[in-house]
mmCIF file of C-alpha atoms in Angstrom:
data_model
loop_
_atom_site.group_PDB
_atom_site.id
_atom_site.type_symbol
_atom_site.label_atom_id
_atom_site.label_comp_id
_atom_site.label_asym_id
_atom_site.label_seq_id
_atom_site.Cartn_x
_atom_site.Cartn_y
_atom_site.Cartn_z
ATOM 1 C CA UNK A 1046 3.768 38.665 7.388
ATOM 2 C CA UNK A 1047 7.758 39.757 7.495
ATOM 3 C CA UNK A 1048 8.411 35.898 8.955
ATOM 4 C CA UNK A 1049 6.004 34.448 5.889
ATOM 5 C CA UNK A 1050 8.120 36.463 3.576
ATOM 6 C CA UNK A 1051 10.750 35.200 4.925
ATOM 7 C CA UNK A 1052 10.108 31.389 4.439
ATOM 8 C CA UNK A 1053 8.919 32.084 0.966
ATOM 9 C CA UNK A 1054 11.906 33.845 0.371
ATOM 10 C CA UNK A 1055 14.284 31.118 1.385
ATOM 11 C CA UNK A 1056 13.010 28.822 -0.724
ATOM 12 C CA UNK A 1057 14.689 27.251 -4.005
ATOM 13 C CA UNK A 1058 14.142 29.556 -7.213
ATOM 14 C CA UNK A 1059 13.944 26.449 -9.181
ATOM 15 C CA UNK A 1060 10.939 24.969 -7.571
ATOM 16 C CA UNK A 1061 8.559 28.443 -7.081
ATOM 17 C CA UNK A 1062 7.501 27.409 -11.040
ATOM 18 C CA UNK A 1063 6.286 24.581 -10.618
ATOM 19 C CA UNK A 1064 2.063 23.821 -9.786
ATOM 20 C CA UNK A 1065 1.194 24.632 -6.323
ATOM 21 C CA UNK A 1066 4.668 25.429 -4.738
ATOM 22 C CA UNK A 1067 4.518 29.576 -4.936
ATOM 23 C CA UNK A 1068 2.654 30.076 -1.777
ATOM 24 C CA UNK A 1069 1.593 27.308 0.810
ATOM 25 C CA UNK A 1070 -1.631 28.722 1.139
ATOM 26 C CA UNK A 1071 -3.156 26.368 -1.911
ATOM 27 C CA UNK A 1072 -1.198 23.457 -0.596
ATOM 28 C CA UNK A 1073 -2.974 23.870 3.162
ATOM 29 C CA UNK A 1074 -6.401 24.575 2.030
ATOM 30 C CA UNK A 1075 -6.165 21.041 -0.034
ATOM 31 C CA UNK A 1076 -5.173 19.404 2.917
ATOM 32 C CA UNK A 1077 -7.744 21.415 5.306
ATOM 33 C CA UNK A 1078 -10.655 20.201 2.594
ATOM 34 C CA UNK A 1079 -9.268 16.972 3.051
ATOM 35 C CA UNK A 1080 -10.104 16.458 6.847
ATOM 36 C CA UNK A 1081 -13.095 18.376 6.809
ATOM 37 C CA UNK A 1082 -14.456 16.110 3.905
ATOM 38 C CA UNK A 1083 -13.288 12.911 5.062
ATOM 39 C CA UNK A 1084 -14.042 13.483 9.035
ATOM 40 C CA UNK A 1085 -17.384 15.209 8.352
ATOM 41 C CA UNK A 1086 -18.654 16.494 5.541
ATOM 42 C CA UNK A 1087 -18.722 12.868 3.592
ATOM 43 C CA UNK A 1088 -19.787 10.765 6.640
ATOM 44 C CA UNK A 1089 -22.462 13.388 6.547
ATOM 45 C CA UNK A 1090 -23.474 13.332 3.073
ATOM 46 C CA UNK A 1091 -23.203 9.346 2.734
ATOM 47 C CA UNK A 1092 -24.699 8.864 5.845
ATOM 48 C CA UNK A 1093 -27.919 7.685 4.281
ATOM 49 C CA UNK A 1094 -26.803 6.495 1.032
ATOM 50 C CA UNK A 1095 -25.482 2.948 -0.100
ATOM 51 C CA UNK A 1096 -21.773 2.463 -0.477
ATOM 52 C CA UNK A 1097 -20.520 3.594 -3.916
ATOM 53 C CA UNK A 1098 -18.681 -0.120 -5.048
ATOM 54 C CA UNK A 1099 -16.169 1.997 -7.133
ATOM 55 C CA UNK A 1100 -14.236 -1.051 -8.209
ATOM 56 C CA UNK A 1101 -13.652 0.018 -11.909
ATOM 57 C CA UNK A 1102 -11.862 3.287 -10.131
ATOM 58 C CA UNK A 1103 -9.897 1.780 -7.812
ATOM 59 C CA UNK A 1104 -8.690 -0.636 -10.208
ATOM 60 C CA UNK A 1105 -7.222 1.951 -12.611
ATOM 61 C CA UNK A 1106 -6.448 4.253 -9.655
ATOM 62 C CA UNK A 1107 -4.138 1.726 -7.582
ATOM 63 C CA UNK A 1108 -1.958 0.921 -11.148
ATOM 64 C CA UNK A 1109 -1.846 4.290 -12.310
ATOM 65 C CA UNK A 1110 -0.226 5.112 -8.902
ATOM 66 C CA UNK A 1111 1.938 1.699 -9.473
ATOM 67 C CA UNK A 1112 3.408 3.021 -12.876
ATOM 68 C CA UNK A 1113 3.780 7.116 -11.153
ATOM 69 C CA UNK A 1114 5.846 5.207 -7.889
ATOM 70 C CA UNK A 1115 7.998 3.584 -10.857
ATOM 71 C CA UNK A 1116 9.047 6.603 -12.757
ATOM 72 C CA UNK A 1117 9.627 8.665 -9.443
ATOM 73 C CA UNK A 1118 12.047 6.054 -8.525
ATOM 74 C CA UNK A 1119 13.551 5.758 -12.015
ATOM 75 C CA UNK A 1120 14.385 9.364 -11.768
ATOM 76 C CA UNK A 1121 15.638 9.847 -8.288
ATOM 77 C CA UNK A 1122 18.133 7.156 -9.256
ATOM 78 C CA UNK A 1123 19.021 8.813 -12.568
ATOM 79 C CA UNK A 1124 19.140 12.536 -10.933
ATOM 80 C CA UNK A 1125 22.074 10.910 -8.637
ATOM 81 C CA UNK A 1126 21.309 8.087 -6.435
ATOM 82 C CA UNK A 1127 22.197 5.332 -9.095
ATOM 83 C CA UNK A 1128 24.877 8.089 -10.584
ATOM 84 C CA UNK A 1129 26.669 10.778 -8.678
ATOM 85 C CA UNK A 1130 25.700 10.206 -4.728
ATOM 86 C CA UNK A 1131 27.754 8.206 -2.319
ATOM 87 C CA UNK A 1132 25.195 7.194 -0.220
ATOM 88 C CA UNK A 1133 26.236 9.090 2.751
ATOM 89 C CA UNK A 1134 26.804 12.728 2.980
ATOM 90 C CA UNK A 1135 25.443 14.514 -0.397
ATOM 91 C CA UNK A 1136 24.453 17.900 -0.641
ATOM 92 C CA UNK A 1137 22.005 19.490 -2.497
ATOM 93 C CA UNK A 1138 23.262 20.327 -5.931
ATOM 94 C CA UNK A 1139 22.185 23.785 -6.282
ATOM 95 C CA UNK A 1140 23.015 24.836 -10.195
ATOM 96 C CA UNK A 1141 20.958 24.737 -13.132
ATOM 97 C CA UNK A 1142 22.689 21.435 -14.521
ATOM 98 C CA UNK A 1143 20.502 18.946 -16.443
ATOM 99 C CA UNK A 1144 20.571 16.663 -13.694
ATOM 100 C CA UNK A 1145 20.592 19.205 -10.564
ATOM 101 C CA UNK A 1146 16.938 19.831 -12.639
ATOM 102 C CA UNK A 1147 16.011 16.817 -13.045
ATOM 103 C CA UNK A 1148 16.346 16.000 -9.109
ATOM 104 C CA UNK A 1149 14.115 19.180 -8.110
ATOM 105 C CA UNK A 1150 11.740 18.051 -10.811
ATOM 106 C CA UNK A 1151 11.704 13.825 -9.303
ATOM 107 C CA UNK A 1152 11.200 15.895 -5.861
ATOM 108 C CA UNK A 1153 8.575 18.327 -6.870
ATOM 109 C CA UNK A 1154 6.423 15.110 -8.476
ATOM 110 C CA UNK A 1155 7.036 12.750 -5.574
ATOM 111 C CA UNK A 1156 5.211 15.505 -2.958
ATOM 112 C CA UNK A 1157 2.509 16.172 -5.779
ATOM 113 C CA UNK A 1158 1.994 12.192 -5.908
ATOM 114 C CA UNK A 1159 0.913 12.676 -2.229
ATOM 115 C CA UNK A 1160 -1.583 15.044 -2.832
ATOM 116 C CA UNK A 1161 -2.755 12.272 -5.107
ATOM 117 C CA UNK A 1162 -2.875 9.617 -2.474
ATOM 118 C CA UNK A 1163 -5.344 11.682 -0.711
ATOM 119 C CA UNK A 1164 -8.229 10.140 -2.866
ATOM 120 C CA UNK A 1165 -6.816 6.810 -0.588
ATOM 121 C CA UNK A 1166 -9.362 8.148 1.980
ATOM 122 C CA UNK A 1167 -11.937 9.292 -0.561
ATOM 123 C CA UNK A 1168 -12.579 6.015 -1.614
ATOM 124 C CA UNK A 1169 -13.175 4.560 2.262
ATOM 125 C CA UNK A 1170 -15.281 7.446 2.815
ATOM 126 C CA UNK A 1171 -17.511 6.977 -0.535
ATOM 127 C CA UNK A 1172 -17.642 3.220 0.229
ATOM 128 C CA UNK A 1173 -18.588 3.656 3.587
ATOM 129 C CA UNK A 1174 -15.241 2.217 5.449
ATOM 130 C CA UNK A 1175 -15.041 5.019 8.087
ATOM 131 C CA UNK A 1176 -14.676 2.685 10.560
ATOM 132 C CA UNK A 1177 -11.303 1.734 9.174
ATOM 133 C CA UNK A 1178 -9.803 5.580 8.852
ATOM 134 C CA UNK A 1179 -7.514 5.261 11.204
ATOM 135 C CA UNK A 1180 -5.406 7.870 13.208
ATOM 136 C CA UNK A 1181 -2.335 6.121 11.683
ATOM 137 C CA UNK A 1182 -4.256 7.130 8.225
ATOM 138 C CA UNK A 1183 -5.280 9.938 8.509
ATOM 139 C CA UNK A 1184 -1.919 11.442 9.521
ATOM 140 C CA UNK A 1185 0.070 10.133 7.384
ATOM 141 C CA UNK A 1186 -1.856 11.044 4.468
ATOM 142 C CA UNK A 1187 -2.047 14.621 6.101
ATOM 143 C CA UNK A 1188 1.183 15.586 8.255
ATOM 144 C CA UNK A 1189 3.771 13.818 4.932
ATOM 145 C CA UNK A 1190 2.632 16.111 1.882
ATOM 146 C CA UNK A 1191 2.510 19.016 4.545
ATOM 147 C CA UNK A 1192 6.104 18.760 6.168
ATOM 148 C CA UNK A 1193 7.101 17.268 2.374
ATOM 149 C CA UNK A 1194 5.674 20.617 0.468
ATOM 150 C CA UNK A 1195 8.997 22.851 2.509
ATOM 151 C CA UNK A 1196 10.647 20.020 2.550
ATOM 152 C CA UNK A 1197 10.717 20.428 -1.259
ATOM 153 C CA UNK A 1198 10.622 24.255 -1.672
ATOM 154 C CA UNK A 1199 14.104 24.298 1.029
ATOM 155 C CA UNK A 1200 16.183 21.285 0.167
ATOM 156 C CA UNK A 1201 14.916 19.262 -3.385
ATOM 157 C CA UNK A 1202 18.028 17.086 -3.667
ATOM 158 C CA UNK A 1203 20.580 15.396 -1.793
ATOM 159 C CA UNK A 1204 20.704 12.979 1.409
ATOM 160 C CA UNK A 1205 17.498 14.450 2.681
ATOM 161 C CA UNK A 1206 15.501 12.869 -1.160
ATOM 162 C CA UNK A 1207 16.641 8.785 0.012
ATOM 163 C CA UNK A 1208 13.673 8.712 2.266
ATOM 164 C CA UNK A 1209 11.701 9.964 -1.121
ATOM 165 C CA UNK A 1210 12.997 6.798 -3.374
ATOM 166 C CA UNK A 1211 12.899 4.675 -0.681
ATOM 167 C CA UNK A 1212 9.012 5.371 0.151
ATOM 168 C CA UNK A 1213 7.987 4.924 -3.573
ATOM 169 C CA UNK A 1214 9.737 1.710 -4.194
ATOM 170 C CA UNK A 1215 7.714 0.433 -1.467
ATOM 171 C CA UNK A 1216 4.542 1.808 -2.958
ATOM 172 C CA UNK A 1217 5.506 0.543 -6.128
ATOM 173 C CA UNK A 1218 4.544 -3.303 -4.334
ATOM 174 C CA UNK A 1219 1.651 -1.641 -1.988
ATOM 175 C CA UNK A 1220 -0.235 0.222 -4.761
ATOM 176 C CA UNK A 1221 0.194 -3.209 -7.145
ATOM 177 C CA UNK A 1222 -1.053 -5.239 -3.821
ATOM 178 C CA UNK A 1223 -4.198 -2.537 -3.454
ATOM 179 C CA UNK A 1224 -4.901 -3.217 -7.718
ATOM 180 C CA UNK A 1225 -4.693 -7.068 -7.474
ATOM 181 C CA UNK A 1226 -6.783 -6.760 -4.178
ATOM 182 C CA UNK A 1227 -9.552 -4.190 -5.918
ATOM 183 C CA UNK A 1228 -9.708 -6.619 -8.572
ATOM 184 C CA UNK A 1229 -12.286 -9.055 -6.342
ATOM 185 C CA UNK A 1230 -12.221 -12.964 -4.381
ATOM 186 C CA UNK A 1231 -10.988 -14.207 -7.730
ATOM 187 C CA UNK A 1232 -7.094 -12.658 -6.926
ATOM 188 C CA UNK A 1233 -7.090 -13.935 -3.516
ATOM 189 C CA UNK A 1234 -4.918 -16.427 -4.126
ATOM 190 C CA UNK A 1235 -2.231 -13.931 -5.589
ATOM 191 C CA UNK A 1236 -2.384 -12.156 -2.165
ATOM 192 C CA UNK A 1237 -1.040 -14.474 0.241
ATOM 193 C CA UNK A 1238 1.969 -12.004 0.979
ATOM 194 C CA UNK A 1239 -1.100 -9.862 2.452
ATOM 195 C CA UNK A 1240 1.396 -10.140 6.128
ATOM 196 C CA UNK A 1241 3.974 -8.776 4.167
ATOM 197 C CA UNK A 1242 3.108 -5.489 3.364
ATOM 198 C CA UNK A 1243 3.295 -4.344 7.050
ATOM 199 C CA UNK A 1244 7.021 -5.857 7.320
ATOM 200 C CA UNK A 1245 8.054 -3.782 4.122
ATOM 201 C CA UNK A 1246 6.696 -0.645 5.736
ATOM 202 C CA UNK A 1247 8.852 -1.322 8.647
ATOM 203 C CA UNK A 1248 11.791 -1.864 6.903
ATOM 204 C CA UNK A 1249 11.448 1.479 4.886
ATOM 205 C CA UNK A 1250 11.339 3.038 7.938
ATOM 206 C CA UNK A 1251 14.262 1.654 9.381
ATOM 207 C CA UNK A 1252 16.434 2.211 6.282
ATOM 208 C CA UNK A 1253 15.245 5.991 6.291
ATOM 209 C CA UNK A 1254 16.187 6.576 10.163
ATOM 210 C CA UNK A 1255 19.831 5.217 9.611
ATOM 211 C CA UNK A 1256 20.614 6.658 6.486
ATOM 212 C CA UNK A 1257 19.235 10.219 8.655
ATOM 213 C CA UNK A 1258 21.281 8.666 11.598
ATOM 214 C CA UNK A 1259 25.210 8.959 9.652
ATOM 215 C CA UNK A 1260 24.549 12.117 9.579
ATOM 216 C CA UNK A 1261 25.090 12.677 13.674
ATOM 217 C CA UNK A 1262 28.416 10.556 13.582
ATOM 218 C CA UNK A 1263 29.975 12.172 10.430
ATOM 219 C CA UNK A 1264 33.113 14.504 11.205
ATOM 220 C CA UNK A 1265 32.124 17.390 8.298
ATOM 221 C CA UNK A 1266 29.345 16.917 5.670
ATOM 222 C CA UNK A 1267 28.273 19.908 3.439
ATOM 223 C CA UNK A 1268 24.332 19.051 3.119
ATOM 224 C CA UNK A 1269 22.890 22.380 3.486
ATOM 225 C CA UNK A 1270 19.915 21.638 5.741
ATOM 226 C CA UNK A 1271 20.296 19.693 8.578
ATOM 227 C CA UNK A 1272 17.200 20.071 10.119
ATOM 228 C CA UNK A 1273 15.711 18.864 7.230
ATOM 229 C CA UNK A 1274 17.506 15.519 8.316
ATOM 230 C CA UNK A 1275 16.369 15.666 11.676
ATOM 231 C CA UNK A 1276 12.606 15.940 11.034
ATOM 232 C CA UNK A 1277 13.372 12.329 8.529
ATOM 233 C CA UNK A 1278 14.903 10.835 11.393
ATOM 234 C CA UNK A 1279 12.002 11.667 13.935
ATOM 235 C CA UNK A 1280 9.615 10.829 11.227
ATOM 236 C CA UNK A 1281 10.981 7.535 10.291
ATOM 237 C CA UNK A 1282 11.131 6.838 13.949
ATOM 238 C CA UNK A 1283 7.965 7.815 15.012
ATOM 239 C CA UNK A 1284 6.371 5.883 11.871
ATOM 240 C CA UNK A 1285 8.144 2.700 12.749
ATOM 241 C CA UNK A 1286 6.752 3.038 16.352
ATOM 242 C CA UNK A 1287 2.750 3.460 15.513
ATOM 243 C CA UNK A 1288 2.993 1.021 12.119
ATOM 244 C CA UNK A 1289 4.643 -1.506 14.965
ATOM 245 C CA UNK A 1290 1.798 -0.822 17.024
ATOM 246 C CA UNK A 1291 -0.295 -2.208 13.944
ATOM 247 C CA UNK A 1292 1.708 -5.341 13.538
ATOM 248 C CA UNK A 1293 1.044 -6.042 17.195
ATOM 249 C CA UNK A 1294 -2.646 -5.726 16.711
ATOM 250 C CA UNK A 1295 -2.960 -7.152 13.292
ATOM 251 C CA UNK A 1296 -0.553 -10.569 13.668
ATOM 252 C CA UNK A 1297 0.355 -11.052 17.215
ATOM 253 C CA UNK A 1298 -2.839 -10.197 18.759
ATOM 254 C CA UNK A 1299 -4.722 -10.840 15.872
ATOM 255 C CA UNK A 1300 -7.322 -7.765 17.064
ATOM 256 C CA UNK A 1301 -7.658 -6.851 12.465
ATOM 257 C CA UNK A 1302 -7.661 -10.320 10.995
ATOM 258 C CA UNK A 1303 -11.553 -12.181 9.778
ATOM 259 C CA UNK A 1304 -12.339 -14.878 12.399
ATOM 260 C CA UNK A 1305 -13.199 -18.286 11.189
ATOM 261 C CA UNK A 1306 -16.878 -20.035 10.430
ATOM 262 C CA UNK A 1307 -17.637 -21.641 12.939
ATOM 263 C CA UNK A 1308 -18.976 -25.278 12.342
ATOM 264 C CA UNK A 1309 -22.747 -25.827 11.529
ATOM 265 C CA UNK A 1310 -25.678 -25.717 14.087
ATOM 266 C CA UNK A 1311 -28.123 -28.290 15.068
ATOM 267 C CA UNK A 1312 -30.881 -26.403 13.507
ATOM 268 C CA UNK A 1313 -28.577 -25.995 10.341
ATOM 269 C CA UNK A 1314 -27.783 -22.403 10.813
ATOM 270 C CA UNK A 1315 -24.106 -21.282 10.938
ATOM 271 C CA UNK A 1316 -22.797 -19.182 13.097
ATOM 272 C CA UNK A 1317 -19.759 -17.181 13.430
ATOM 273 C CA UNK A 1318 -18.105 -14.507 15.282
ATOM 274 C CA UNK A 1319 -16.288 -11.311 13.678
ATOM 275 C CA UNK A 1320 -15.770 -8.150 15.501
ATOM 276 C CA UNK A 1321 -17.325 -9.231 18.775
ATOM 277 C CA UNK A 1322 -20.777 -9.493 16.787
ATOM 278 C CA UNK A 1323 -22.504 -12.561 16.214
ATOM 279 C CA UNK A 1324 -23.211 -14.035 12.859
ATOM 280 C CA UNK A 1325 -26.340 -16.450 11.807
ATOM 281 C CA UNK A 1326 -28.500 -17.908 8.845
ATOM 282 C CA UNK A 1327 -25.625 -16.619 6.500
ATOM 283 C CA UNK A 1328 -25.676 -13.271 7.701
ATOM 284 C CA UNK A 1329 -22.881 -10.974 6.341
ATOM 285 C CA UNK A 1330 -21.633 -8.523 9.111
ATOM 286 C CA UNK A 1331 -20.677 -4.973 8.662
ATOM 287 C CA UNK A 1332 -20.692 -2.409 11.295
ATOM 288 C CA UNK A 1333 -19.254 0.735 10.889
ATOM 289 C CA UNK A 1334 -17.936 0.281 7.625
ATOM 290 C CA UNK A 1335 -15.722 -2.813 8.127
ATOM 291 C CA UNK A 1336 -16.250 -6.023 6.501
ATOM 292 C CA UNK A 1337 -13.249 -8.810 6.685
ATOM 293 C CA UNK A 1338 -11.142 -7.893 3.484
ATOM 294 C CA UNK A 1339 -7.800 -6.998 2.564
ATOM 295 C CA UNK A 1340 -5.659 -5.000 5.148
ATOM 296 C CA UNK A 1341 -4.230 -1.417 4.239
ATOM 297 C CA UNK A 1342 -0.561 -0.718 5.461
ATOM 298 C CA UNK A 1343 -2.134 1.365 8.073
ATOM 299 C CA UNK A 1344 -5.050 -0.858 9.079
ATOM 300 C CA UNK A 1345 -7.699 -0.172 6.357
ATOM 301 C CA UNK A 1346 -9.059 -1.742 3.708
ATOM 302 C CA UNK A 1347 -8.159 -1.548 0.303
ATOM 303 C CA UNK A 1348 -10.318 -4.276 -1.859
ATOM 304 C CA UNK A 1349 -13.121 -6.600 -1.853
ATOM 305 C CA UNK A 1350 -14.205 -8.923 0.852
ATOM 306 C CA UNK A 1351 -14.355 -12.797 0.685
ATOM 307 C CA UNK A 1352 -16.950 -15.100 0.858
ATOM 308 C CA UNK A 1353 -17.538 -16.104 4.294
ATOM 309 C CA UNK A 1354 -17.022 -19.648 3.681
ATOM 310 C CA UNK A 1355 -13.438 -18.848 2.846
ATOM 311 C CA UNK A 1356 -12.383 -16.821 5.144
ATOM 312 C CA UNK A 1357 -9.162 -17.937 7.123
ATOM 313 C CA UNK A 1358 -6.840 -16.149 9.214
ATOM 314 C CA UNK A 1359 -3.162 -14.725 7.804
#
């Protein structure tokens, strides 16, 4: 109890306000009802139930999260990226200025907004995609709003927010990807930049580790927590290792992407082969939740599935 005290303590008096930040219990519960629900409980419940199609939901889900990623970024760069910050070493402004508020407010909403991504997994679970929660998935959606929640309550400002910005310009393109690809076959054609997504994750994390890295070659630099920059750097690295490990699979390998329809039969039947299983008559595979769709950035799916006859490979 003295050492809880003693984190709690420590943290900003600006942030304790705001909705869930006075105690981390609330903020671990949500997460622990997370995994239980999406690795048991709602396998459980829809076990014997038909997928919910949900497309209505996800429609207005993926742009509200679109238009949230925009403003977040709009006001990290207003609370002193695009105005004050050099870029390189900038502490954490700690006085009750309009803008030093406005940067632990942009900070407070990005980690809420990840709390908000958790219904990401919801949706796979309630349309039956299990097979395609992921390890990758479900710890990022997990391990970010947890390390993200003291990340906030210790240091809401300065160098350590660029990884922040950075991750919700890129959601700002996945989230508007996820609407267009909820939308159904007739935006296919939009989404031929499907490949891309996985490249822009990789990016972000390489921008996140060297802007972390100047840090280490820097002769003074006042930012107030530097283990705060250490965790970004291991985080950004260890990201850009397993979302590599996806591009591998996905593109190289090809191990994710739809297989192509095979040509007709004698007999007239067609006959084609997705996930090692063997398709005839028509037949539309799914096995354990997966169907040949649209690819999440960490390997699930995130829309609705073509028609077999136009499947091709990305």
């Amino acid at each position: 109890m003295d050492l809880y005290n003693h984190l709690v303590d420590g943290f900003d008096p600006r942030i304790k306000p705001y909705f869930l930040m006075s105690s981390p219990v609330p903020m671990s519960g949500i997460l622990l009802c997370y995994l239980f629900f999406v690795l048991h409980l709602g396998p459980r419940i829809m076990a014997n139930r038909k997928p919910f199609q949900l497309k209505e939901a996800m429609i207005v889900y993926n742009f509200v999260l679109v238009a949230l990623s925009i403003y977040i970024v709009y006001e990290f760069l207003m609370s002193g990226w695009a105005t004050t910050f050099t870029w390189r070493c900038d502490p954490i402004d700690t006085s009750d200025s309009p803008q030093a508020l406005r940067m632990v407010s942009v900070a407070w909403l990005f980690w809420f907004s990840k709390i908000i991504e958790l219904m990401d997994t919801v949706f796979f679970v309630l349309r039956k995609k299990q097979g395609q929660i992921t390890f990758l998935h479900i710890f990022h959606h997990s391990f970010m709003p947890w390390t993200w929640w003291w990340g906030v309550g210790y240091a809401p400002g300065g160098m350590g927010s660029f990884h922040a910005m950075v991750n919700s310009s890129v959601h700002v393109v996945m989230y508007f990807y996820y609407g267009l690809a909820a939308a159904g076959p007739r935006f296919q054609k939009f989404l031929w930049w499907k490949k891309y997504m996985t490249a822009i994750q990789l990016t972000q994390f390489v921008l996140i580790s060297l802007h972390a890295t100047q840090w280490y070659f820097m002769d003074r630099c006042d930012y107030q927590f530097p283990l705060v920059l250490h965790l970004i750097w291991m985080y950004g690295t260890f990201f850009f290792v397993l979302f590599s490990n996806f591009w591998i699979q996905a593109y190289v390998k090809g191990k994710r992407l739809p297989k192509q329809v095979a040509p007709s039969q004698p007999n007239g039947s067609t006959a084609a082969h997705a996930n090692g299983k063997h398709l005839k008559n028509g037949t539309k595979l799914k096995e354990n939740g997966t169907s040949n769709g649209f690819t999440h950035e960490n390997g699930t799916l995130n829309g609705s599935a073509p028609y077999m006859g136009k499947m091709k490979k990305a």
